[in-house]
PDB file of C-alpha atoms in Angstrom:
ATOM      1  CA  MET A   1     113.265 164.844 -33.224  1.00  0.00           C
ATOM      2  CA  SER A   2     113.187 161.316 -32.268  1.00  0.00           C
ATOM      3  CA  TRP A   3     115.170 159.521 -29.169  1.00  0.00           C
ATOM      4  CA  ARG A   4     117.072 157.601 -31.784  1.00  0.00           C
ATOM      5  CA  LYS A   5     118.051 160.811 -33.428  1.00  0.00           C
ATOM      6  CA  GLU A   6     119.094 162.337 -30.415  1.00  0.00           C
ATOM      7  CA  GLU A   7     121.202 159.179 -29.167  1.00  0.00           C
ATOM      8  CA  ARG A   8     123.084 158.985 -32.682  1.00  0.00           C
ATOM      9  CA  ARG A   9     123.907 162.944 -32.180  1.00  0.00           C
ATOM     10  CA  ALA A  10     125.210 162.158 -28.696  1.00  0.00           C
ATOM     11  CA  GLU A  11     127.168 159.267 -29.657  1.00  0.00           C
ATOM     12  CA  ARG A  12     129.195 160.999 -32.320  1.00  0.00           C
ATOM     13  CA  GLY A  13     132.064 161.610 -29.454  1.00  0.00           C
ATOM     14  CA  TYR A  14     133.145 157.674 -29.750  1.00  0.00           C
ATOM     15  CA  HIS A  15     134.477 155.922 -32.685  1.00  0.00           C
ATOM     16  CA  HIS A  16     132.117 152.986 -33.502  1.00  0.00           C
ATOM     17  CA  GLY A  17     133.205 149.833 -31.626  1.00  0.00           C
ATOM     18  CA  ASN A  18     134.851 151.640 -28.805  1.00  0.00           C
ATOM     19  CA  LEU A  19     131.684 152.456 -26.649  1.00  0.00           C
ATOM     20  CA  LYS A  20     132.861 150.050 -23.836  1.00  0.00           C
ATOM     21  CA  GLU A  21     136.365 151.296 -23.923  1.00  0.00           C
ATOM     22  CA  ALA A  22     134.994 155.087 -23.649  1.00  0.00           C
ATOM     23  CA  LEU A  23     132.545 153.880 -20.675  1.00  0.00           C
ATOM     24  CA  LEU A  24     135.476 152.367 -18.815  1.00  0.00           C
ATOM     25  CA  GLN A  25     137.630 155.364 -19.479  1.00  0.00           C
ATOM     26  CA  ALA A  26     135.047 157.829 -18.560  1.00  0.00           C
ATOM     27  CA  ALA A  27     134.017 156.006 -15.239  1.00  0.00           C
ATOM     28  CA  LEU A  28     137.856 155.847 -14.229  1.00  0.00           C
ATOM     29  CA  ASP A  29     138.156 159.469 -14.469  1.00  0.00           C
ATOM     30  CA  LEU A  30     134.906 160.077 -12.450  1.00  0.00           C
ATOM     31  CA  ILE A  31     136.255 157.865  -9.803  1.00  0.00           C
ATOM     32  CA  ALA A  32     139.417 159.939  -9.788  1.00  0.00           C
ATOM     33  CA  GLN A  33     137.314 163.140  -9.598  1.00  0.00           C
ATOM     34  CA  LYS A  34     134.427 161.992  -7.049  1.00  0.00           C
ATOM     35  CA  GLY A  35     135.660 158.716  -5.804  1.00  0.00           C
ATOM     36  CA  ALA A  36     133.949 155.212  -6.425  1.00  0.00           C
ATOM     37  CA  ALA A  37     130.588 155.945  -4.956  1.00  0.00           C
ATOM     38  CA  GLY A  38     130.365 159.603  -6.499  1.00  0.00           C
ATOM     39  CA  PHE A  39     129.056 159.153  -9.876  1.00  0.00           C
ATOM     40  CA  THR A  40     125.945 157.434 -11.480  1.00  0.00           C
ATOM     41  CA  PHE A  41     125.444 155.290 -14.679  1.00  0.00           C
ATOM     42  CA  ALA A  42     124.227 158.700 -16.258  1.00  0.00           C
ATOM     43  CA  ASP A  43     127.283 160.214 -15.226  1.00  0.00           C
ATOM     44  CA  ALA A  44     129.513 157.957 -17.126  1.00  0.00           C
ATOM     45  CA  ALA A  45     127.534 158.091 -20.123  1.00  0.00           C
ATOM     46  CA  ARG A  46     127.732 161.879 -20.271  1.00  0.00           C
ATOM     47  CA  MET A  47     131.219 161.806 -19.751  1.00  0.00           C
ATOM     48  CA  ALA A  48     131.695 159.519 -22.661  1.00  0.00           C
ATOM     49  CA  GLY A  49     129.649 161.447 -24.997  1.00  0.00           C
ATOM     50  CA  VAL A  50     126.686 158.823 -25.729  1.00  0.00           C
ATOM     51  CA  SER A  51     123.148 159.036 -24.554  1.00  0.00           C
ATOM     52  CA  PRO A  52     121.952 157.457 -21.035  1.00  0.00           C
ATOM     53  CA  ALA A  53     120.646 154.368 -22.907  1.00  0.00           C
ATOM     54  CA  ALA A  54     123.926 153.502 -24.868  1.00  0.00           C
ATOM     55  CA  PRO A  55     126.198 152.246 -21.845  1.00  0.00           C
ATOM     56  CA  TYR A  56     123.153 149.141 -21.382  1.00  0.00           C
ATOM     57  CA  ARG A  57     124.680 147.866 -24.478  1.00  0.00           C
ATOM     58  CA  HIS A  58     127.599 146.702 -22.599  1.00  0.00           C
ATOM     59  CA  PHE A  59     126.869 146.642 -19.100  1.00  0.00           C
ATOM     60  CA  ARG A  60     123.865 145.810 -16.940  1.00  0.00           C
ATOM     61  CA  ASP A  61     124.323 148.733 -14.406  1.00  0.00           C
ATOM     62  CA  ARG A  62     126.736 150.834 -12.693  1.00  0.00           C
ATOM     63  CA  ASP A  63     127.870 147.904 -10.541  1.00  0.00           C
ATOM     64  CA  GLU A  64     128.794 145.864 -13.511  1.00  0.00           C
ATOM     65  CA  LEU A  65     130.924 148.789 -15.081  1.00  0.00           C
ATOM     66  CA  LEU A  66     132.745 149.046 -11.697  1.00  0.00           C
ATOM     67  CA  THR A  67     133.310 145.071 -11.525  1.00  0.00           C
ATOM     68  CA  SER A  68     134.986 145.521 -14.882  1.00  0.00           C
ATOM     69  CA  ILE A  69     137.109 148.438 -13.866  1.00  0.00           C
ATOM     70  CA  ALA A  70     137.987 146.405 -10.688  1.00  0.00           C
ATOM     71  CA  GLN A  71     138.862 143.653 -12.720  1.00  0.00           C
ATOM     72  CA  ARG A  72     140.981 145.409 -15.008  1.00  0.00           C
ATOM     73  CA  GLY A  73     142.656 146.909 -12.024  1.00  0.00           C
ATOM     74  CA  PHE A  74     143.331 143.771 -10.484  1.00  0.00           C
ATOM     75  CA  GLU A  75     144.981 142.377 -13.618  1.00  0.00           C
ATOM     76  CA  GLN A  76     147.565 145.294 -13.766  1.00  0.00           C
ATOM     77  CA  PHE A  77     148.157 145.013  -9.974  1.00  0.00           C
ATOM     78  CA  GLU A  78     149.061 141.484 -10.358  1.00  0.00           C
ATOM     79  CA  ALA A  79     151.341 141.825 -13.237  1.00  0.00           C
ATOM     80  CA  GLN A  80     153.268 144.721 -11.244  1.00  0.00           C
ATOM     81  CA  LEU A  81     153.515 142.556  -8.014  1.00  0.00           C
ATOM     82  CA  SER A  82     154.694 139.593 -10.517  1.00  0.00           C
ATOM     83  CA  ALA A  83     157.283 141.921 -12.111  1.00  0.00           C
ATOM     84  CA  ALA A  84     158.380 143.017  -8.874  1.00  0.00           C
ATOM     85  CA  TRP A  85     158.654 139.434  -7.321  1.00  0.00           C
ATOM     86  CA  ASP A  86     160.356 138.089 -10.395  1.00  0.00           C
ATOM     87  CA  ASP A  87     160.182 134.680  -8.899  1.00  0.00           C
ATOM     88  CA  GLY A  88     162.194 135.653  -5.793  1.00  0.00           C
ATOM     89  CA  ARG A  89     165.346 136.746  -7.902  1.00  0.00           C
ATOM     90  CA  PRO A  90     167.919 137.528  -7.164  1.00  0.00           C
ATOM     91  CA  ASP A  91     167.198 136.482  -3.360  1.00  0.00           C
ATOM     92  CA  THR A  92     163.880 135.938  -1.208  1.00  0.00           C
ATOM     93  CA  GLY A  93     164.458 138.824   0.861  1.00  0.00           C
ATOM     94  CA  SER A  94     165.284 141.809  -1.868  1.00  0.00           C
ATOM     95  CA  ALA A  95     162.504 140.335  -4.042  1.00  0.00           C
ATOM     96  CA  PHE A  96     160.122 140.374  -1.113  1.00  0.00           C
ATOM     97  CA  GLU A  97     160.745 144.158  -0.465  1.00  0.00           C
ATOM     98  CA  ARG A  98     160.223 144.803  -4.016  1.00  0.00           C
ATOM     99  CA  VAL A  99     156.889 143.578  -3.925  1.00  0.00           C
ATOM    100  CA  GLY A 100     155.925 145.682  -0.922  1.00  0.00           C
ATOM    101  CA  LYS A 101     157.165 148.852  -2.915  1.00  0.00           C
ATOM    102  CA  ALA A 102     155.081 147.810  -6.024  1.00  0.00           C
ATOM    103  CA  TYR A 103     152.151 147.459  -3.933  1.00  0.00           C
ATOM    104  CA  LEU A 104     152.515 150.870  -2.637  1.00  0.00           C
ATOM    105  CA  ALA A 105     153.540 152.265  -6.015  1.00  0.00           C
ATOM    106  CA  PHE A 106     150.213 150.999  -7.574  1.00  0.00           C
ATOM    107  CA  ALA A 107     148.180 152.552  -4.760  1.00  0.00           C
ATOM    108  CA  ARG A 108     149.970 155.837  -5.525  1.00  0.00           C
ATOM    109  CA  ASP A 109     149.787 155.601  -9.565  1.00  0.00           C
ATOM    110  CA  GLU A 110     146.720 154.063 -10.090  1.00  0.00           C
ATOM    111  CA  PRO A 111     144.051 155.727  -7.549  1.00  0.00           C
ATOM    112  CA  ALA A 112     141.171 155.263  -9.549  1.00  0.00           C
ATOM    113  CA  PHE A 113     141.985 151.412 -10.179  1.00  0.00           C
ATOM    114  CA  TYR A 114     142.750 151.308  -6.711  1.00  0.00           C
ATOM    115  CA  SER A 115     139.473 152.528  -5.432  1.00  0.00           C
ATOM    116  CA  ALA A 116     137.290 150.600  -7.685  1.00  0.00           C
ATOM    117  CA  MET A 117     139.171 147.646  -6.439  1.00  0.00           C
ATOM    118  CA  PHE A 118     138.799 147.996  -2.740  1.00  0.00           C
ATOM    119  CA  GLU A 119     136.451 150.834  -2.127  1.00  0.00           C
ATOM    120  CA  SER A 120     133.586 150.496  -4.395  1.00  0.00           C
ATOM    121  CA  GLY A 121     131.495 148.279  -2.555  1.00  0.00           C
ATOM    122  CA  VAL A 122     131.591 145.788  -5.194  1.00  0.00           C
ATOM    123  CA  ALA A 123     132.102 142.045  -3.988  1.00  0.00           C
ATOM    124  CA  VAL A 124     134.983 140.641  -5.164  1.00  0.00           C
ATOM    125  CA  ASP A 125     132.904 137.188  -5.726  1.00  0.00           C
ATOM    126  CA  SER A 126     129.943 138.780  -7.556  1.00  0.00           C
ATOM    127  CA  ALA A 127     131.791 137.910 -10.845  1.00  0.00           C
ATOM    128  CA  SER A 128     134.113 134.874 -11.603  1.00  0.00           C
ATOM    129  CA  GLY A 129     136.521 137.124 -13.771  1.00  0.00           C
ATOM    130  CA  LEU A 130     136.843 139.562 -11.226  1.00  0.00           C
ATOM    131  CA  MET A 131     137.349 136.924  -8.207  1.00  0.00           C
ATOM    132  CA  ALA A 132     139.892 135.364 -10.443  1.00  0.00           C
ATOM    133  CA  ALA A 133     142.107 138.380 -11.233  1.00  0.00           C
ATOM    134  CA  SER A 134     141.592 139.191  -7.342  1.00  0.00           C
ATOM    135  CA  GLU A 135     143.068 135.874  -6.288  1.00  0.00           C
ATOM    136  CA  ARG A 136     146.015 135.919  -8.824  1.00  0.00           C
ATOM    137  CA  ALA A 137     146.948 139.121  -7.340  1.00  0.00           C
ATOM    138  CA  PHE A 138     147.021 137.819  -4.023  1.00  0.00           C
ATOM    139  CA  GLY A 139     148.715 134.622  -5.079  1.00  0.00           C
ATOM    140  CA  VAL A 140     151.855 136.606  -5.959  1.00  0.00           C
ATOM    141  CA  ILE A 141     151.873 137.918  -2.136  1.00  0.00           C
ATOM    142  CA  ARG A 142     151.343 134.328  -1.118  1.00  0.00           C
ATOM    143  CA  ALA A 143     154.018 132.882  -2.865  1.00  0.00           C
ATOM    144  CA  ALA A 144     156.601 135.506  -1.644  1.00  0.00           C
ATOM    145  CA  ALA A 145     155.232 134.541   1.892  1.00  0.00           C
ATOM    146  CA  GLU A 146     155.897 130.943   1.453  1.00  0.00           C
ATOM    147  CA  ARG A 147     159.323 131.345   0.062  1.00  0.00           C
ATOM    148  CA  LEU A 148     159.995 133.465   3.309  1.00  0.00           C
ATOM    149  CA  ALA A 149     158.410 131.115   5.689  1.00  0.00           C
ATOM    150  CA  ALA A 150     160.163 128.219   4.164  1.00  0.00           C
ATOM    151  CA  LEU A 151     163.612 130.126   5.154  1.00  0.00           C
ATOM    152  CA  ALA A 152     162.587 130.392   8.999  1.00  0.00           C
ATOM    153  CA  PRO A 153     165.331 130.477  11.072  1.00  0.00           C
ATOM    154  CA  SER A 154     166.799 126.833  12.461  1.00  0.00           C
ATOM    155  CA  GLY A 155     165.135 126.381  15.880  1.00  0.00           C
ATOM    156  CA  THR A 156     162.211 128.935  15.046  1.00  0.00           C
ATOM    157  CA  PRO A 157     158.786 127.596  14.595  1.00  0.00           C
ATOM    158  CA  ARG A 158     157.855 127.869  10.945  1.00  0.00           C
ATOM    159  CA  PRO A 159     154.664 130.503  10.545  1.00  0.00           C
ATOM    160  CA  PRO A 160     151.566 129.415   8.143  1.00  0.00           C
ATOM    161  CA  ALA A 161     152.600 130.841   4.783  1.00  0.00           C
ATOM    162  CA  LEU A 162     148.815 131.690   4.133  1.00  0.00           C
ATOM    163  CA  MET A 163     148.966 133.321   8.009  1.00  0.00           C
ATOM    164  CA  MET A 164     152.063 135.507   6.933  1.00  0.00           C
ATOM    165  CA  ALA A 165     150.581 136.304   3.728  1.00  0.00           C
ATOM    166  CA  LEU A 166     147.356 137.814   5.136  1.00  0.00           C
ATOM    167  CA  HIS A 167     149.513 139.752   7.799  1.00  0.00           C
ATOM    168  CA  ILE A 168     151.943 141.142   5.152  1.00  0.00           C
ATOM    169  CA  TRP A 169     149.010 142.075   2.946  1.00  0.00           C
ATOM    170  CA  SER A 170     147.118 143.887   5.707  1.00  0.00           C
ATOM    171  CA  MET A 171     150.295 145.871   6.669  1.00  0.00           C
ATOM    172  CA  ALA A 172     151.130 146.852   3.016  1.00  0.00           C
ATOM    173  CA  HIS A 173     147.060 147.701   2.403  1.00  0.00           C
ATOM    174  CA  GLY A 174     147.034 150.001   5.320  1.00  0.00           C
ATOM    175  CA  VAL A 175     150.034 151.967   4.549  1.00  0.00           C
ATOM    176  CA  ALA A 176     149.076 152.082   1.085  1.00  0.00           C
ATOM    177  CA  SER A 177     145.376 153.318   1.850  1.00  0.00           C
ATOM    178  CA  LEU A 178     146.485 155.712   4.521  1.00  0.00           C
ATOM    179  CA  PHE A 179     149.746 157.107   3.251  1.00  0.00           C
ATOM    180  CA  ALA A 180     150.543 156.124  -0.280  1.00  0.00           C
ATOM    181  CA  ARG A 181     147.479 156.456  -2.230  1.00  0.00           C
ATOM    182  CA  GLY A 182     147.561 159.106  -5.113  1.00  0.00           C
ATOM    183  CA  ASP A 183     144.232 160.985  -4.354  1.00  0.00           C
ATOM    184  CA  ALA A 184     143.497 163.817  -1.596  1.00  0.00           C
ATOM    185  CA  ALA A 185     142.687 161.566   1.063  1.00  0.00           C
ATOM    186  CA  ARG A 186     146.609 160.608   1.428  1.00  0.00           C
ATOM    187  CA  ARG A 187     147.854 161.406   4.830  1.00  0.00           C
ATOM    188  CA  LYS A 188     151.129 163.191   5.703  1.00  0.00           C
ATOM    189  CA  LEU A 189     154.022 161.236   7.351  1.00  0.00           C
ATOM    190  CA  PRO A 190     157.109 162.347   8.758  1.00  0.00           C
ATOM    191  CA  MET A 191     158.468 159.542   6.494  1.00  0.00           C
ATOM    192  CA  THR A 192     158.103 157.815   3.366  1.00  0.00           C
ATOM    193  CA  PRO A 193     155.326 155.206   2.727  1.00  0.00           C
ATOM    194  CA  GLU A 194     158.026 152.614   1.909  1.00  0.00           C
ATOM    195  CA  GLU A 195     160.208 153.560   4.698  1.00  0.00           C
ATOM    196  CA  LEU A 196     156.969 152.829   7.233  1.00  0.00           C
ATOM    197  CA  LEU A 197     156.173 149.574   5.596  1.00  0.00           C
ATOM    198  CA  GLU A 198     159.836 148.672   5.808  1.00  0.00           C
ATOM    199  CA  ALA A 199     160.196 149.146   9.414  1.00  0.00           C
ATOM    200  CA  GLU A 200     156.580 147.327  10.091  1.00  0.00           C
ATOM    201  CA  VAL A 201     157.731 144.232   8.134  1.00  0.00           C
ATOM    202  CA  LEU A 202     161.128 144.388  10.104  1.00  0.00           C
ATOM    203  CA  ILE A 203     159.430 144.439  13.353  1.00  0.00           C
ATOM    204  CA  TYR A 204     156.877 141.708  12.281  1.00  0.00           C
ATOM    205  CA  LEU A 205     159.740 139.295  11.182  1.00  0.00           C
ATOM    206  CA  ARG A 206     161.580 140.028  14.457  1.00  0.00           C
ATOM    207  CA  GLY A 207     158.666 138.887  16.012  1.00  0.00           C
ATOM    208  CA  LEU A 208     158.628 135.621  14.159  1.00  0.00           C
ATOM    209  CA  GLY A 209     162.127 135.048  14.958  1.00  0.00           C
ATOM    210  CA  PHE A 210     164.161 136.421  11.793  1.00  0.00           C
ATOM    211  CA  SER A 211     167.163 138.308  12.415  1.00  0.00           C
ATOM    212  CA  THR A 212     167.014 141.945  11.312  1.00  0.00           C
ATOM    213  CA  ASP A 213     169.908 143.291  12.594  1.00  0.00           C
ATOM    214  CA  ARG A 214     171.947 145.074   9.816  1.00  0.00           C
ATOM    215  CA  SER A 215     174.623 146.399  11.897  1.00  0.00           C
ATOM    216  CA  GLY A 216     177.326 144.040   9.688  1.00  0.00           C
ATOM    217  CA  ALA A 217     176.490 146.114   6.557  1.00  0.00           C
ATOM    218  CA  LYS A 218     179.516 147.706   4.976  1.00  0.00           C
ATOM    219  CA  ALA A 219     179.734 151.228   6.017  1.00  0.00           C
ATOM    220  CA  GLY A 220     178.546 153.083   3.136  1.00  0.00           C
ATOM    221  CA  ALA A 221     176.814 150.233   1.591  1.00  0.00           C
ATOM    222  CA  ALA A 222     173.150 150.630   0.689  1.00  0.00           C
ATOM    223  CA  SER A 223     171.140 148.574   3.154  1.00  0.00           C
ATOM    224  CA  GLY A 224     169.748 145.411   1.862  1.00  0.00           C
ATOM    225  CA  PRO A 225     166.351 143.461   2.967  1.00  0.00           C
ATOM    226  CA  PRO A 226     166.639 141.525   6.574  1.00  0.00           C
ATOM    227  CA  PRO A 227     169.223 138.910   6.717  1.00  0.00           C
ATOM    228  CA  ILE A 228     167.485 135.637   5.606  1.00  0.00           C
ATOM    229  CA  PRO A 229     168.909 132.171   6.260  1.00  0.00           C
ATOM    230  CA  PRO A 230     169.943 130.294   3.299  1.00  0.00           C
ATOM    231  CA  ASP A 231     167.455 128.179   1.042  1.00  0.00           C
ATOM    232  CA  ASP A 232     169.294 124.997   2.460  1.00  0.00           C
ATOM    233  CA  ALA A 233     168.599 125.790   6.052  1.00  0.00           C
ATOM    234  CA  ALA A 234     167.747 123.142   8.347  1.00  0.00           C
ATOM    235  CA  PRO A 235     164.072 122.030   8.860  1.00  0.00           C
ATOM    236  CA  SER A 236     161.956 124.023  11.431  1.00  0.00           C
ATOM    237  CA  PRO A 237     160.707 122.404  14.574  1.00  0.00           C
ATOM    238  CA  PRO A 238     156.713 121.978  14.836  1.00  0.00           C
ATOM    239  CA  SER A 239     154.843 125.182  14.990  1.00  0.00           C
ATOM    240  CA  PRO A 240     152.826 126.120  17.721  1.00  0.00           C
ATOM    241  CA  TRP A 241     150.339 127.484  14.960  1.00  0.00           C
ATOM    242  CA  GLY A 242     149.845 124.102  13.683  1.00  0.00           C
ATOM    243  CA  LYS A 243     151.084 122.334  10.438  1.00  0.00           C
ATOM    244  CA  PRO A 244     152.671 124.759   7.899  1.00  0.00           C
ATOM    245  CA  LYS A 245     150.411 125.073   4.437  1.00  0.00           C
TER     246      LYS A 245
END
């Protein structure tokens, strides 16, 4: 039997024109089972029901397959963060809190995408599409940090928004990777990941001078986000971190 006949027989498992999607889904399934580093290009082909040579029609190698998955993951990630932020409605504090919860939810609900995005070893700048998708996702966190930084209490030096965004990203990612992920590597906590992240952010904001006192909340009412000055608060004095960006 010729190689081409073998290839045609192997490829009966997918519909014509859907090979790329079949390979992407097969790779996602393998990542969920074995991790981003736990499978080969041939494994993905086998899982998709095609010959080892078939994937080369759409991907140069395994890294390009992972890059495509990571890009798709960042696109979905950005969409979920954007929906949570909702341009800061109804107020900056509650919208900011929703973004943190959305970050944790994505790590929990999409462990294969999350692993491909952050744990596959694929360089974010290896492909323009992946880089752009990654930057758009981070852009949501930065936009939220910019809005929050602009509301720094009167008399408190305003921290650079980029610095705040990077710090908050690091906190959210640390909690997500250790305690909120949806695979077997998740570690146990005596609290929910959301509660841990909220506590971290409250401590962080307190260190920057934001009020985090919730004692004034009505009895029995659901606790809201940290108190934040109104959007028309007086300008902040010069910052020891340099000119706000």
